[in-house]
PDB file of C-alpha atoms in Angstrom:
ATOM      1  CA  MET K   1      40.423 -24.888 -41.547  1.00  0.00           C
ATOM      2  CA  LYS K   2      40.550 -21.226 -40.115  1.00  0.00           C
ATOM      3  CA  PHE K   3      36.670 -21.093 -42.098  1.00  0.00           C
ATOM      4  CA  LYS K   4      35.837 -24.724 -40.050  1.00  0.00           C
ATOM      5  CA  VAL K   5      37.019 -23.301 -36.933  1.00  0.00           C
ATOM      6  CA  SER K   6      35.452 -20.470 -37.112  1.00  0.00           C
ATOM      7  CA  LEU K   7      32.254 -22.074 -37.944  1.00  0.00           C
ATOM      8  CA  LEU K   8      32.717 -24.244 -35.259  1.00  0.00           C
ATOM      9  CA  ILE K   9      32.677 -21.727 -32.786  1.00  0.00           C
ATOM     10  CA  VAL K  10      29.254 -20.112 -33.882  1.00  0.00           C
ATOM     11  CA  LEU K  11      27.824 -22.759 -33.967  1.00  0.00           C
ATOM     12  CA  ALA K  12      28.873 -23.699 -30.363  1.00  0.00           C
ATOM     13  CA  CYS K  13      27.502 -20.040 -29.336  1.00  0.00           C
ATOM     14  CA  ILE K  14      24.221 -20.497 -31.252  1.00  0.00           C
ATOM     15  CA  SER K  15      23.559 -23.405 -29.169  1.00  0.00           C
ATOM     16  CA  PHE K  16      24.925 -21.704 -25.782  1.00  0.00           C
ATOM     17  CA  CYS K  17      22.348 -18.999 -26.689  1.00  0.00           C
ATOM     18  CA  LYS K  18      19.050 -21.112 -26.749  1.00  0.00           C
ATOM     19  CA  GLU K  19      20.002 -23.629 -24.030  1.00  0.00           C
ATOM     20  CA  LYS K  20      20.332 -20.436 -21.363  1.00  0.00           C
ATOM     21  CA  PRO K  21      17.376 -19.837 -19.800  1.00  0.00           C
ATOM     22  CA  ILE K  22      15.765 -16.269 -20.342  1.00  0.00           C
ATOM     23  CA  ALA K  23      14.567 -14.286 -17.442  1.00  0.00           C
ATOM     24  CA  ASN K  24      11.826 -13.235 -17.588  1.00  0.00           C
ATOM     25  CA  GLU K  25       9.468 -12.128 -14.572  1.00  0.00           C
ATOM     26  CA  LYS K  26       6.532 -11.726 -14.467  1.00  0.00           C
ATOM     27  CA  TYR K  27       5.470  -8.617 -12.119  1.00  0.00           C
ATOM     28  CA  GLU K  28       1.766  -9.445 -10.456  1.00  0.00           C
ATOM     29  CA  ASP K  29       0.027  -6.867  -9.531  1.00  0.00           C
ATOM     30  CA  PRO K  30      -0.467  -7.526  -5.510  1.00  0.00           C
ATOM     31  CA  PHE K  31      -3.911  -5.548  -5.502  1.00  0.00           C
ATOM     32  CA  PHE K  32      -7.375  -6.873  -5.697  1.00  0.00           C
ATOM     33  CA  VAL K  33     -11.142  -5.524  -5.774  1.00  0.00           C
ATOM     34  CA  SER K  34     -13.496  -7.581  -4.826  1.00  0.00           C
ATOM     35  CA  ASP K  35     -15.382  -9.416  -7.997  1.00  0.00           C
ATOM     36  CA  GLU K  36     -18.532  -8.222  -7.919  1.00  0.00           C
ATOM     37  CA  LYS K  37     -17.136  -4.054  -6.624  1.00  0.00           C
ATOM     38  CA  GLU K  38     -20.022  -3.243  -4.440  1.00  0.00           C
ATOM     39  CA  CYS K  39     -19.820  -1.106  -1.725  1.00  0.00           C
ATOM     40  CA  PHE K  40     -18.251  -1.859   1.524  1.00  0.00           C
ATOM     41  CA  LEU K  41     -21.397  -0.797   3.167  1.00  0.00           C
ATOM     42  CA  GLU K  42     -25.090  -0.311   2.479  1.00  0.00           C
ATOM     43  CA  PRO K  43     -25.197   2.933   0.708  1.00  0.00           C
ATOM     44  CA  GLU K  44     -27.615   5.699   1.833  1.00  0.00           C
ATOM     45  CA  LEU K  45     -29.159   7.355  -0.514  1.00  0.00           C
ATOM     46  CA  ASN K  46     -26.964   9.858  -2.870  1.00  0.00           C
ATOM     47  CA  SER K  47     -24.016   8.640  -0.515  1.00  0.00           C
ATOM     48  CA  LYS K  48     -20.649   8.526  -2.049  1.00  0.00           C
ATOM     49  CA  CYS K  49     -18.559   5.234  -2.269  1.00  0.00           C
ATOM     50  CA  ILE K  50     -14.939   5.315  -3.844  1.00  0.00           C
ATOM     51  CA  SER K  51     -14.591   2.571  -6.725  1.00  0.00           C
ATOM     52  CA  LYS K  52     -11.317   4.377  -8.604  1.00  0.00           C
ATOM     53  CA  ARG K  53      -8.500   2.616  -7.960  1.00  0.00           C
ATOM     54  CA  GLU K  54      -6.319   5.748  -7.261  1.00  0.00           C
ATOM     55  CA  GLU K  55      -8.423   6.658  -4.353  1.00  0.00           C
ATOM     56  CA  LEU K  56      -9.483   3.089  -2.690  1.00  0.00           C
ATOM     57  CA  SER K  57      -7.897   3.521   0.786  1.00  0.00           C
ATOM     58  CA  CYS K  58      -5.197   0.333   0.152  1.00  0.00           C
ATOM     59  CA  HIS K  59      -3.913   1.313  -3.288  1.00  0.00           C
ATOM     60  CA  LYS K  60      -2.729   4.347  -1.779  1.00  0.00           C
ATOM     61  CA  ILE K  61      -0.941   2.400   0.899  1.00  0.00           C
ATOM     62  CA  LEU K  62       0.406   0.427  -1.794  1.00  0.00           C
ATOM     63  CA  MET K  63       1.968   3.560  -3.416  1.00  0.00           C
ATOM     64  CA  ASP K  64       3.526   4.351  -0.355  1.00  0.00           C
ATOM     65  CA  LEU K  65       4.906   1.109   0.364  1.00  0.00           C
ATOM     66  CA  LEU K  66       6.501   0.529  -2.777  1.00  0.00           C
ATOM     67  CA  ASP K  67       8.796   3.304  -2.118  1.00  0.00           C
ATOM     68  CA  SER K  68       9.105   2.255   1.571  1.00  0.00           C
ATOM     69  CA  LYS K  69       7.726   5.442   3.282  1.00  0.00           C
ATOM     70  CA  LEU K  70       5.756   3.603   6.324  1.00  0.00           C
ATOM     71  CA  GLU K  71       6.248   6.991   7.787  1.00  0.00           C
ATOM     72  CA  ASN K  72       3.696   8.380   5.643  1.00  0.00           C
ATOM     73  CA  ILE K  73       1.384   4.470   6.410  1.00  0.00           C
ATOM     74  CA  MET K  74       1.703   4.296  10.046  1.00  0.00           C
ATOM     75  CA  PHE K  75       2.911   7.743  11.971  1.00  0.00           C
ATOM     76  CA  ASN K  76       0.468   9.888  13.523  1.00  0.00           C
ATOM     77  CA  LYS K  77      -2.076   7.997  13.189  1.00  0.00           C
ATOM     78  CA  LEU K  78      -4.299   6.461  16.378  1.00  0.00           C
ATOM     79  CA  TRP K  79      -4.548   1.963  15.563  1.00  0.00           C
ATOM     80  CA  ILE K  80      -6.582  -0.300  18.128  1.00  0.00           C
ATOM     81  CA  GLY K  81      -5.945  -4.260  17.898  1.00  0.00           C
ATOM     82  CA  GLU K  82      -7.691  -6.996  16.125  1.00  0.00           C
ATOM     83  CA  ASP K  83     -10.860  -7.125  18.216  1.00  0.00           C
ATOM     84  CA  GLN K  84     -10.467  -3.516  18.229  1.00  0.00           C
ATOM     85  CA  GLN K  85     -11.389  -2.651  22.176  1.00  0.00           C
ATOM     86  CA  THR K  86      -8.569  -4.044  23.646  1.00  0.00           C
ATOM     87  CA  THR K  87      -5.124  -2.337  22.872  1.00  0.00           C
ATOM     88  CA  PHE K  88      -4.398   0.783  21.286  1.00  0.00           C
ATOM     89  CA  TYR K  89      -1.370   2.389  19.986  1.00  0.00           C
ATOM     90  CA  ASN K  90      -0.894   5.817  19.549  1.00  0.00           C
ATOM     91  CA  ILE K  91       1.824   6.584  17.662  1.00  0.00           C
ATOM     92  CA  ASP K  92       3.466   9.852  16.733  1.00  0.00           C
ATOM     93  CA  SER K  93       5.093  11.649  14.019  1.00  0.00           C
ATOM     94  CA  ASN K  94       8.618  10.249  14.596  1.00  0.00           C
ATOM     95  CA  GLY K  95       7.542   6.478  14.763  1.00  0.00           C
ATOM     96  CA  MET K  96       7.369   6.455  18.946  1.00  0.00           C
ATOM     97  CA  PHE K  97       4.406   5.007  20.122  1.00  0.00           C
ATOM     98  CA  GLU K  98       2.074   3.922  23.753  1.00  0.00           C
ATOM     99  CA  ILE K  99       0.434   0.714  24.035  1.00  0.00           C
ATOM    100  CA  PHE K 100      -2.841   0.964  25.918  1.00  0.00           C
ATOM    101  CA  GLU K 101      -4.857  -1.642  27.067  1.00  0.00           C
ATOM    102  CA  GLY K 102      -9.038  -0.033  27.438  1.00  0.00           C
ATOM    103  CA  GLY K 103     -11.854  -2.429  26.889  1.00  0.00           C
ATOM    104  CA  PRO K 104     -15.735  -1.781  25.511  1.00  0.00           C
ATOM    105  CA  ASP K 105     -16.710  -0.249  29.162  1.00  0.00           C
ATOM    106  CA  LYS K 106     -14.063   2.095  29.172  1.00  0.00           C
ATOM    107  CA  GLU K 107     -13.512   5.657  28.279  1.00  0.00           C
ATOM    108  CA  PRO K 108      -9.817   6.720  26.466  1.00  0.00           C
ATOM    109  CA  ASN K 109      -8.679   8.159  29.698  1.00  0.00           C
ATOM    110  CA  GLN K 110      -9.410   5.130  32.004  1.00  0.00           C
ATOM    111  CA  ARG K 111      -7.059   3.191  29.468  1.00  0.00           C
ATOM    112  CA  ILE K 112      -4.317   1.509  30.831  1.00  0.00           C
ATOM    113  CA  GLN K 113      -0.505   2.418  29.662  1.00  0.00           C
ATOM    114  CA  ILE K 114       1.008  -1.211  29.331  1.00  0.00           C
ATOM    115  CA  GLY K 115       3.844  -0.525  27.012  1.00  0.00           C
ATOM    116  CA  LYS K 116       5.559   1.993  24.430  1.00  0.00           C
ATOM    117  CA  GLY K 117       7.637   1.285  21.360  1.00  0.00           C
ATOM    118  CA  LYS K 118       9.059   3.079  18.194  1.00  0.00           C
ATOM    119  CA  LEU K 119       8.937   2.505  14.705  1.00  0.00           C
ATOM    120  CA  PHE K 120      12.469   2.906  12.409  1.00  0.00           C
ATOM    121  CA  LEU K 121      15.024   2.608  10.282  1.00  0.00           C
ATOM    122  CA  GLN K 122      18.099   0.776  10.473  1.00  0.00           C
ATOM    123  CA  LYS K 123      20.575   0.260   7.824  1.00  0.00           C
ATOM    124  CA  LYS K 124      17.787   0.952   5.216  1.00  0.00           C
ATOM    125  CA  GLN K 125      15.858  -1.505   6.559  1.00  0.00           C
ATOM    126  CA  TRP K 126      12.385  -0.820   8.972  1.00  0.00           C
ATOM    127  CA  PHE K 127      11.938  -2.537  12.303  1.00  0.00           C
ATOM    128  CA  TYR K 128       9.527  -2.523  14.871  1.00  0.00           C
ATOM    129  CA  GLU K 129       9.598  -2.616  18.486  1.00  0.00           C
ATOM    130  CA  GLN K 130       7.478  -2.943  21.574  1.00  0.00           C
ATOM    131  CA  THR K 131       8.708  -2.985  25.036  1.00  0.00           C
ATOM    132  CA  CYS K 132       5.876  -3.644  27.712  1.00  0.00           C
ATOM    133  CA  LYS K 133       5.281  -3.515  31.854  1.00  0.00           C
ATOM    134  CA  ASP K 134       5.014  -6.117  34.037  1.00  0.00           C
ATOM    135  CA  ASN K 135       4.963  -8.490  31.015  1.00  0.00           C
ATOM    136  CA  LEU K 136       0.961  -7.328  30.385  1.00  0.00           C
ATOM    137  CA  CYS K 137       2.483  -7.493  26.890  1.00  0.00           C
ATOM    138  CA  SER K 138       4.960  -9.431  24.597  1.00  0.00           C
ATOM    139  CA  SER K 139       8.745  -7.094  24.366  1.00  0.00           C
ATOM    140  CA  PHE K 140      10.316  -7.987  21.073  1.00  0.00           C
ATOM    141  CA  LYS K 141      12.027  -6.349  17.962  1.00  0.00           C
ATOM    142  CA  ILE K 142      11.330  -7.417  14.081  1.00  0.00           C
ATOM    143  CA  PRO K 143      11.970  -6.462  11.341  1.00  0.00           C
ATOM    144  CA  ILE K 144       9.232  -5.114   9.111  1.00  0.00           C
ATOM    145  CA  VAL K 145       9.867  -7.456   6.153  1.00  0.00           C
ATOM    146  CA  TYR K 146       6.145  -8.091   4.584  1.00  0.00           C
ATOM    147  CA  LEU K 147       2.891  -5.862   4.926  1.00  0.00           C
ATOM    148  CA  HIS K 148      -0.839  -7.061   3.971  1.00  0.00           C
ATOM    149  CA  CYS K 149      -3.243  -4.722   4.061  1.00  0.00           C
ATOM    150  CA  THR K 150      -7.462  -5.018   3.775  1.00  0.00           C
ATOM    151  CA  ILE K 151     -10.706  -3.359   4.397  1.00  0.00           C
ATOM    152  CA  THR K 152     -13.012  -4.118   7.511  1.00  0.00           C
ATOM    153  CA  LYS K 153     -15.958  -3.110   9.495  1.00  0.00           C
ATOM    154  CA  SER K 154     -16.093  -1.667  12.905  1.00  0.00           C
ATOM    155  CA  MET K 155     -17.264  -3.449  15.848  1.00  0.00           C
ATOM    156  CA  ASN K 156     -21.210  -1.922  14.570  1.00  0.00           C
ATOM    157  CA  GLU K 157     -20.634  -2.343  11.060  1.00  0.00           C
ATOM    158  CA  SER K 158     -21.366   0.992  10.563  1.00  0.00           C
ATOM    159  CA  GLU K 159     -17.914   2.350   9.402  1.00  0.00           C
ATOM    160  CA  ILE K 160     -14.697   0.881   7.576  1.00  0.00           C
ATOM    161  CA  ARG K 161     -11.891   1.160   9.292  1.00  0.00           C
ATOM    162  CA  LEU K 162      -8.148   0.404   7.099  1.00  0.00           C
ATOM    163  CA  LYS K 163      -6.512  -2.681   8.389  1.00  0.00           C
ATOM    164  CA  LEU K 164      -2.770  -3.820   8.392  1.00  0.00           C
ATOM    165  CA  ASP K 165      -0.682  -6.968   8.749  1.00  0.00           C
ATOM    166  CA  PHE K 166       2.804  -7.077   9.222  1.00  0.00           C
ATOM    167  CA  GLY K 167       5.529  -9.158  10.283  1.00  0.00           C
ATOM    168  CA  ASN K 168       9.526 -10.295   9.436  1.00  0.00           C
ATOM    169  CA  ARG K 169       8.224 -12.938   6.413  1.00  0.00           C
ATOM    170  CA  GLU K 170       5.601 -13.421   4.573  1.00  0.00           C
ATOM    171  CA  PHE K 171       2.048 -13.561   5.802  1.00  0.00           C
ATOM    172  CA  ILE K 172       0.754 -16.953   6.377  1.00  0.00           C
ATOM    173  CA  PRO K 173      -2.270 -18.411   7.709  1.00  0.00           C
ATOM    174  CA  ARG K 174      -2.793 -17.843  11.385  1.00  0.00           C
ATOM    175  CA  ASP K 175      -3.218 -21.922  12.258  1.00  0.00           C
ATOM    176  CA  GLU K 176       0.452 -22.343  10.645  1.00  0.00           C
ATOM    177  CA  ILE K 177       1.870 -19.200  13.210  1.00  0.00           C
ATOM    178  CA  GLU K 178       1.921 -21.589  16.185  1.00  0.00           C
ATOM    179  CA  ASN K 179       4.217 -24.154  14.815  1.00  0.00           C
ATOM    180  CA  ASP K 180       6.442 -20.926  13.874  1.00  0.00           C
ATOM    181  CA  LYS K 181       7.739 -19.707  17.290  1.00  0.00           C
ATOM    182  CA  ASN K 182      10.205 -16.694  14.907  1.00  0.00           C
ATOM    183  CA  TYR K 183       7.568 -15.643  13.429  1.00  0.00           C
ATOM    184  CA  LYS K 184       5.824 -12.509  14.467  1.00  0.00           C
ATOM    185  CA  LEU K 185       2.312 -10.972  12.969  1.00  0.00           C
ATOM    186  CA  ILE K 186       0.743  -7.307  14.399  1.00  0.00           C
ATOM    187  CA  THR K 187      -2.373  -6.347  13.267  1.00  0.00           C
ATOM    188  CA  PHE K 188      -2.599  -2.809  13.101  1.00  0.00           C
ATOM    189  CA  ILE K 189      -6.436  -1.354  12.369  1.00  0.00           C
ATOM    190  CA  GLN K 190      -6.829   2.451  12.050  1.00  0.00           C
ATOM    191  CA  GLU K 191      -9.486   3.972  14.317  1.00  0.00           C
ATOM    192  CA  LYS K 192     -10.678   6.730  11.835  1.00  0.00           C
ATOM    193  CA  PRO K 193     -12.964   4.856   9.750  1.00  0.00           C
ATOM    194  CA  VAL K 194     -11.772   5.587   6.092  1.00  0.00           C
ATOM    195  CA  PRO K 195     -15.103   6.360   3.667  1.00  0.00           C
ATOM    196  CA  ASN K 196     -17.562   3.865   2.073  1.00  0.00           C
ATOM    197  CA  GLN K 197     -15.592   1.623  -0.760  1.00  0.00           C
ATOM    198  CA  ILE K 198     -15.548  -1.142  -3.010  1.00  0.00           C
ATOM    199  CA  PHE K 199     -13.983  -3.759  -0.764  1.00  0.00           C
ATOM    200  CA  ASN K 200      -9.999  -3.889  -1.723  1.00  0.00           C
ATOM    201  CA  GLY K 201      -6.603  -4.577  -0.171  1.00  0.00           C
ATOM    202  CA  PHE K 202      -3.352  -5.908  -0.923  1.00  0.00           C
ATOM    203  CA  THR K 203      -2.129  -9.548  -0.535  1.00  0.00           C
ATOM    204  CA  SER K 204       0.935  -9.874   1.382  1.00  0.00           C
ATOM    205  CA  THR K 205       3.885  -7.729  -0.251  1.00  0.00           C
ATOM    206  CA  LYS K 206       7.618  -6.555   1.066  1.00  0.00           C
ATOM    207  CA  VAL K 207       8.591  -3.743   2.371  1.00  0.00           C
ATOM    208  CA  PRO K 208      11.723  -2.595  -0.438  1.00  0.00           C
ATOM    209  CA  PRO K 209      14.796  -0.921   1.135  1.00  0.00           C
ATOM    210  CA  ILE K 210      15.305   2.717   1.967  1.00  0.00           C
ATOM    211  CA  PRO K 211      16.544   3.844  -1.843  1.00  0.00           C
ATOM    212  CA  SER K 212      20.325   5.263  -1.766  1.00  0.00           C
ATOM    213  CA  ASN K 213      20.699   9.011  -2.192  1.00  0.00           C
TER     214      ASN K 213
END
């Protein structure tokens, strides 16, 4: 009798183990390069064109992002808005920044400050906050939850610049943004050009929390 009971228990355990799904989460690399692997700009004679994965601009950004090192990505740099001529974000080494409004016909010293802000950590989560003067821009504070990276051309298409999109949820097409009033998407384009390279980037990737010491 004891043997039969033991046998039934063993069979029940085997059946349970077979039916229980096994977690098999496969990591999907968000990084990508163009299939053609051609230089983003037409290379001049004997000019260098970066093609090694670890040297590509967005791959470097991704490595810092996976360690939640947004200070390495954004601090101490001058960024411009998506149209590359109207809005400028001058971020210092502490994550504090000033927002300036300019234009294609204005020199840097002719730009007008319209706001200020900061990139900061709160409870191991990165946040973006900006406040504006006289309603010249929108004032808001959001957690930086996702970040998307690619490279783009300058307005005269003679240089390559790094482009970041980040917001408080996963990147969605712009035609869907109007239907989500709580969604905030910010575009930064680094004013300083990056070296000529093959087209690369990474899809909307979650910003991990700061690891505990």
